[in-house]
Amino acid sequence: MSSKYSKEISRTNPTAILFMVDQSSSMNDNLVNEGGAPKSKAVATADIINRFLQNLVLKCAKNEGVRDYFHVGIIGYGITTGPALSGPLGGRSLIPISEIANFPARIEERERKVDDGAGGLIETKVKFPIWLDPVANGGTPMLDAFARSEAIISDWVQSHPDSFPPIVLNVTDGEADGDLRAAAQSVRALGTSDGEALVFNVHLSANSPKSIAFPHLREALPDSFAETLFDCSSELTPTMRSYAQQKGLSPQAGAKGFVFNADLSALVAFIDIGTRPSNLR
Amino acid sequence: MLRLYTASVPKEGLEEEENEDALRVASFAKEGEIVGAIADGATESAQAAKWSQAICDHLLASHGREAVFTAGLSTLRQKWQRDTTSRSEELPWFVERKRREGDYAAFRGLTIAKDTWSTFGCGDCLLFRISSGYPHQWFPGHLDSESILERPLLLSSDALAISPRLDVDSGELRLGDEFVLCTDALAAWILWRLDLGETPFAILKEALEQDRFLSLISDLRQSKNMKNDDTSVVWICPTST
């Protein structure tokens, strides 16, 4: 992997980040969140992805506008499978980040505590843009979602043959409805001159067993479903591993972009680390 | 006679106006002083280039005196807020958030007087004091070829932000002293080559004398010997004492 996954991200060579989000009815169950307020997996996932999009826009925003370093999309799978962004961007697959910035579904106002400059905190209202609404309805057509993702990524890599490879992040709480390995491999087989597409998977926990984050050994996993998701996941790139170490984790060489039995904080870490490609120009 | 070289190139693939480094040099004849300033705006800042320029202008207006610079920061920030905030228009949510976050930059200043020199700054813009192409000292002195790659302390435009402690140094001006101010990509390359026992200042000076700075930096970037980042240098060879 040493000479791959090193391409600089730029407006000429942007990279793509595609989320696959489980929207089955079991996503109504609460996500484990130690010490925090209960939140359904669907709400937690939507909140975290909205926050991620917000931060990505801010990272790319300059005085003259938002630089299109990234193309981002979300595929939801539940009672239906398809693009999951709400509002004006509804129905679209991979969208330049400048359009994400300019067309949220709505802007909510949320309270936030900020430093008052005198050693205290004051509450202030902050605009919180929303692109993804929580949905939890239907079964888990994960294979269909992978097929959709394969088509989207295949088109994208043909238009961007020299970009940092696209990243696909699958957020699910359930088991697939068929041979997941073949479906994931079809996406991973796509790529650019800088390497194969990256497929990362996070499984959300419904109860309290400890999460397993970025394992490098299949043997360490508790059951066959975890092993399947492990097999479907790409290795973290060196940059991602290094970033994970800075965040206090210790992924070994060969660690996969896979978290099993994730609670809220593990889901946040998964998305944070899994969306760190290489250098931004 | 004073010899001065200045050069700045943006990241490869960007236009000149997207260069977020700034540099300034001024001669104060009455005091017999030369002041140089260099700044490197943070990539995440919305107005990194303008904030870098504002810091350099303020440093020159302070005649390179750290106490004057620091005392004037509050006024600088207030002016920045006034000049960059529009009260009349409804701003897009991300513009409002970026302005609330403020803008950030690393910087370093140098003042050369008749018999002395002094420097202050924060972050990873470096000053090298050299003679005959060899470094005697660099500032901040705790940075090396590895630590310079880490996230530096930065000066914020936000009035509520805690300003990092500026590092300040000074010394006697000696015969043959030359001073090189540079931003982090060039500084990292220099430190790395020094670690290998090489003479990066000779290479750099030759490029500046022959107006080949852009060519040198392009070659270093292409060969992956230098990070692709805005790259700037101010090289001052003062009048001999």
PDB file of N, CA and C in Angstrom, chain A residues 8 11 54 57-58 61-63 66-67 101-102 107 112 117 125-127 129 131 281, chain B residues 11-14 18 20 43 45-47 50 90 93-94 96-98 100-101 160 228:
ATOM      1  N   GLU A   8      -2.590  13.731  -3.699  1.00  0.00           N
ATOM      2  CA  GLU A   8      -3.096  14.942  -3.058  1.00  0.00           C
ATOM      3  C   GLU A   8      -4.493  15.237  -3.578  1.00  0.00           C
ATOM      4  N   ARG A  11      -8.858  20.565  -6.403  1.00  0.00           N
ATOM      5  CA  ARG A  11     -10.068  20.827  -7.193  1.00  0.00           C
ATOM      6  C   ARG A  11      -9.994  20.108  -8.541  1.00  0.00           C
ATOM      7  N   GLN A  54     -21.153  19.232   7.603  1.00  0.00           N
ATOM      8  CA  GLN A  54     -20.952  20.617   8.011  1.00  0.00           C
ATOM      9  C   GLN A  54     -19.457  20.912   8.150  1.00  0.00           C
ATOM     10  N   VAL A  57     -17.689  21.003   4.789  1.00  0.00           N
ATOM     11  CA  VAL A  57     -17.935  22.278   4.092  1.00  0.00           C
ATOM     12  C   VAL A  57     -17.016  23.352   4.667  1.00  0.00           C
ATOM     13  N   LEU A  58     -16.936  23.430   5.988  1.00  0.00           N
ATOM     14  CA  LEU A  58     -16.116  24.465   6.629  1.00  0.00           C
ATOM     15  C   LEU A  58     -14.643  24.287   6.293  1.00  0.00           C
ATOM     16  N   ALA A  61     -14.187  25.713   2.827  1.00  0.00           N
ATOM     17  CA  ALA A  61     -14.684  27.075   2.578  1.00  0.00           C
ATOM     18  C   ALA A  61     -13.559  28.092   2.655  1.00  0.00           C
ATOM     19  N   LYS A  62     -13.449  28.906   1.630  1.00  0.00           N
ATOM     20  CA  LYS A  62     -12.513  30.020   1.626  1.00  0.00           C
ATOM     21  C   LYS A  62     -13.342  31.276   1.378  1.00  0.00           C
ATOM     22  N   ASN A  63     -12.676  32.420   1.389  1.00  0.00           N
ATOM     23  CA  ASN A  63     -13.405  33.667   1.238  1.00  0.00           C
ATOM     24  C   ASN A  63     -14.164  33.750  -0.086  1.00  0.00           C
ATOM     25  N   VAL A  66     -16.644  27.852  -1.687  1.00  0.00           N
ATOM     26  CA  VAL A  66     -16.285  26.520  -1.188  1.00  0.00           C
ATOM     27  C   VAL A  66     -15.551  25.769  -2.297  1.00  0.00           C
ATOM     28  N   ARG A  67     -14.368  25.294  -1.981  1.00  0.00           N
ATOM     29  CA  ARG A  67     -13.548  24.617  -3.002  1.00  0.00           C
ATOM     30  C   ARG A  67     -13.985  23.163  -3.113  1.00  0.00           C
ATOM     31  N   ALA A 101     -22.831  22.657   0.396  1.00  0.00           N
ATOM     32  CA  ALA A 101     -22.785  23.858   1.246  1.00  0.00           C
ATOM     33  C   ALA A 101     -23.994  24.754   0.996  1.00  0.00           C
ATOM     34  N   ASN A 102     -24.304  24.942  -0.263  1.00  0.00           N
ATOM     35  CA  ASN A 102     -25.330  25.927  -0.622  1.00  0.00           C
ATOM     36  C   ASN A 102     -26.763  25.409  -0.583  1.00  0.00           C
ATOM     37  N   ILE A 107     -32.041  24.781   7.615  1.00  0.00           N
ATOM     38  CA  ILE A 107     -31.081  25.180   8.650  1.00  0.00           C
ATOM     39  C   ILE A 107     -31.831  25.199   9.978  1.00  0.00           C
ATOM     40  N   ARG A 112     -25.640  26.292  21.703  1.00  0.00           N
ATOM     41  CA  ARG A 112     -24.269  25.811  21.930  1.00  0.00           C
ATOM     42  C   ARG A 112     -23.625  26.695  22.992  1.00  0.00           C
ATOM     43  N   GLY A 117     -15.160  34.767  27.086  1.00  0.00           N
ATOM     44  CA  GLY A 117     -13.954  35.598  27.153  1.00  0.00           C
ATOM     45  C   GLY A 117     -13.589  35.991  28.561  1.00  0.00           C
ATOM     46  N   LYS A 125     -26.945  30.732  19.982  1.00  0.00           N
ATOM     47  CA  LYS A 125     -27.619  29.932  18.948  1.00  0.00           C
ATOM     48  C   LYS A 125     -26.675  29.791  17.757  1.00  0.00           C
ATOM     49  N   VAL A 126     -26.572  28.559  17.266  1.00  0.00           N
ATOM     50  CA  VAL A 126     -25.710  28.286  16.121  1.00  0.00           C
ATOM     51  C   VAL A 126     -26.558  27.644  15.031  1.00  0.00           C
ATOM     52  N   LYS A 127     -26.298  28.057  13.800  1.00  0.00           N
ATOM     53  CA  LYS A 127     -27.043  27.454  12.684  1.00  0.00           C
ATOM     54  C   LYS A 127     -26.493  26.052  12.427  1.00  0.00           C
ATOM     55  N   PRO A 129     -26.960  23.103   9.732  1.00  0.00           N
ATOM     56  CA  PRO A 129     -27.613  22.685   8.491  1.00  0.00           C
ATOM     57  C   PRO A 129     -27.927  21.196   8.515  1.00  0.00           C
ATOM     58  N   TRP A 131     -28.908  17.893   6.074  1.00  0.00           N
ATOM     59  CA  TRP A 131     -28.974  17.296   4.747  1.00  0.00           C
ATOM     60  C   TRP A 131     -29.647  15.915   4.790  1.00  0.00           C
ATOM     61  N   ARG A 281      -4.956  19.839  -0.798  1.00  0.00           N
ATOM     62  CA  ARG A 281      -4.083  20.868  -1.372  1.00  0.00           C
ATOM     63  C   ARG A 281      -4.499  22.243  -0.873  1.00  0.00           C
TER      64      ARG A 281
ATOM     65  N   LYS B  11       1.264  27.062  -3.636  1.00  0.00           N
ATOM     66  CA  LYS B  11       1.215  25.606  -3.811  1.00  0.00           C
ATOM     67  C   LYS B  11       1.090  25.300  -5.299  1.00  0.00           C
ATOM     68  N   GLU B  12       1.697  24.210  -5.704  1.00  0.00           N
ATOM     69  CA  GLU B  12       1.577  23.801  -7.098  1.00  0.00           C
ATOM     70  C   GLU B  12       0.106  23.527  -7.395  1.00  0.00           C
ATOM     71  N   GLY B  13      -0.360  24.076  -8.501  1.00  0.00           N
ATOM     72  CA  GLY B  13      -1.753  23.876  -8.887  1.00  0.00           C
ATOM     73  C   GLY B  13      -2.656  25.031  -8.493  1.00  0.00           C
ATOM     74  N   LEU B  14      -2.124  25.962  -7.683  1.00  0.00           N
ATOM     75  CA  LEU B  14      -2.930  27.123  -7.287  1.00  0.00           C
ATOM     76  C   LEU B  14      -2.436  28.365  -8.009  1.00  0.00           C
ATOM     77  N   GLU B  18      -3.920  32.890  -4.715  1.00  0.00           N
ATOM     78  CA  GLU B  18      -4.326  31.913  -3.700  1.00  0.00           C
ATOM     79  C   GLU B  18      -3.184  31.598  -2.725  1.00  0.00           C
ATOM     80  N   GLU B  20      -1.191  31.850   0.398  1.00  0.00           N
ATOM     81  CA  GLU B  20      -1.597  32.291   1.737  1.00  0.00           C
ATOM     82  C   GLU B  20      -0.410  32.671   2.605  1.00  0.00           C
ATOM     83  N   THR B  43      -4.453  26.826   6.291  1.00  0.00           N
ATOM     84  CA  THR B  43      -5.276  26.403   5.147  1.00  0.00           C
ATOM     85  C   THR B  43      -6.771  26.405   5.478  1.00  0.00           C
ATOM     86  N   SER B  45      -8.381  28.413   7.316  1.00  0.00           N
ATOM     87  CA  SER B  45      -8.950  29.748   7.488  1.00  0.00           C
ATOM     88  C   SER B  45      -9.561  30.244   6.184  1.00  0.00           C
ATOM     89  N   ALA B  46     -10.681  30.950   6.305  1.00  0.00           N
ATOM     90  CA  ALA B  46     -11.353  31.458   5.102  1.00  0.00           C
ATOM     91  C   ALA B  46     -10.555  32.582   4.463  1.00  0.00           C
ATOM     92  N   GLN B  47      -9.892  33.385   5.313  1.00  0.00           N
ATOM     93  CA  GLN B  47      -9.195  34.576   4.791  1.00  0.00           C
ATOM     94  C   GLN B  47      -7.721  34.522   5.188  1.00  0.00           C
ATOM     95  N   LYS B  50      -5.239  37.179   3.591  1.00  0.00           N
ATOM     96  CA  LYS B  50      -5.405  38.554   4.089  1.00  0.00           C
ATOM     97  C   LYS B  50      -4.923  38.672   5.536  1.00  0.00           C
ATOM     98  N   GLU B  90     -27.356  39.094   4.520  1.00  0.00           N
ATOM     99  CA  GLU B  90     -27.580  37.781   5.125  1.00  0.00           C
ATOM    100  C   GLU B  90     -26.497  36.871   4.562  1.00  0.00           C
ATOM    101  N   TRP B  93     -24.676  30.260   5.762  1.00  0.00           N
ATOM    102  CA  TRP B  93     -24.371  29.710   7.088  1.00  0.00           C
ATOM    103  C   TRP B  93     -22.886  29.427   7.251  1.00  0.00           C
ATOM    104  N   PHE B  94     -22.210  28.963   6.176  1.00  0.00           N
ATOM    105  CA  PHE B  94     -20.804  28.565   6.333  1.00  0.00           C
ATOM    106  C   PHE B  94     -19.888  29.795   6.377  1.00  0.00           C
ATOM    107  N   GLU B  96     -20.800  32.632   7.776  1.00  0.00           N
ATOM    108  CA  GLU B  96     -20.997  33.109   9.144  1.00  0.00           C
ATOM    109  C   GLU B  96     -20.167  32.280  10.121  1.00  0.00           C
ATOM    110  N   ARG B  97     -20.176  30.976   9.937  1.00  0.00           N
ATOM    111  CA  ARG B  97     -19.429  30.099  10.851  1.00  0.00           C
ATOM    112  C   ARG B  97     -17.919  30.315  10.708  1.00  0.00           C
ATOM    113  N   LYS B  98     -17.429  30.462   9.478  1.00  0.00           N
ATOM    114  CA  LYS B  98     -15.984  30.672   9.285  1.00  0.00           C
ATOM    115  C   LYS B  98     -15.560  31.993   9.903  1.00  0.00           C
ATOM    116  N   ARG B 100     -16.955  33.449  12.392  1.00  0.00           N
ATOM    117  CA  ARG B 100     -17.013  33.293  13.842  1.00  0.00           C
ATOM    118  C   ARG B 100     -15.767  32.556  14.321  1.00  0.00           C
ATOM    119  N   GLU B 101     -15.280  31.580  13.515  1.00  0.00           N
ATOM    120  CA  GLU B 101     -14.082  30.808  13.903  1.00  0.00           C
ATOM    121  C   GLU B 101     -12.830  31.669  13.882  1.00  0.00           C
ATOM    122  N   LEU B 160     -11.440  36.959  21.153  1.00  0.00           N
ATOM    123  CA  LEU B 160     -11.625  36.142  22.353  1.00  0.00           C
ATOM    124  C   LEU B 160     -10.633  34.980  22.425  1.00  0.00           C
ATOM    125  N   ASN B 228       4.183  19.984  -0.814  1.00  0.00           N
ATOM    126  CA  ASN B 228       3.538  20.946  -1.702  1.00  0.00           C
ATOM    127  C   ASN B 228       2.750  21.930  -0.842  1.00  0.00           C
TER     128      ASN B 228
END
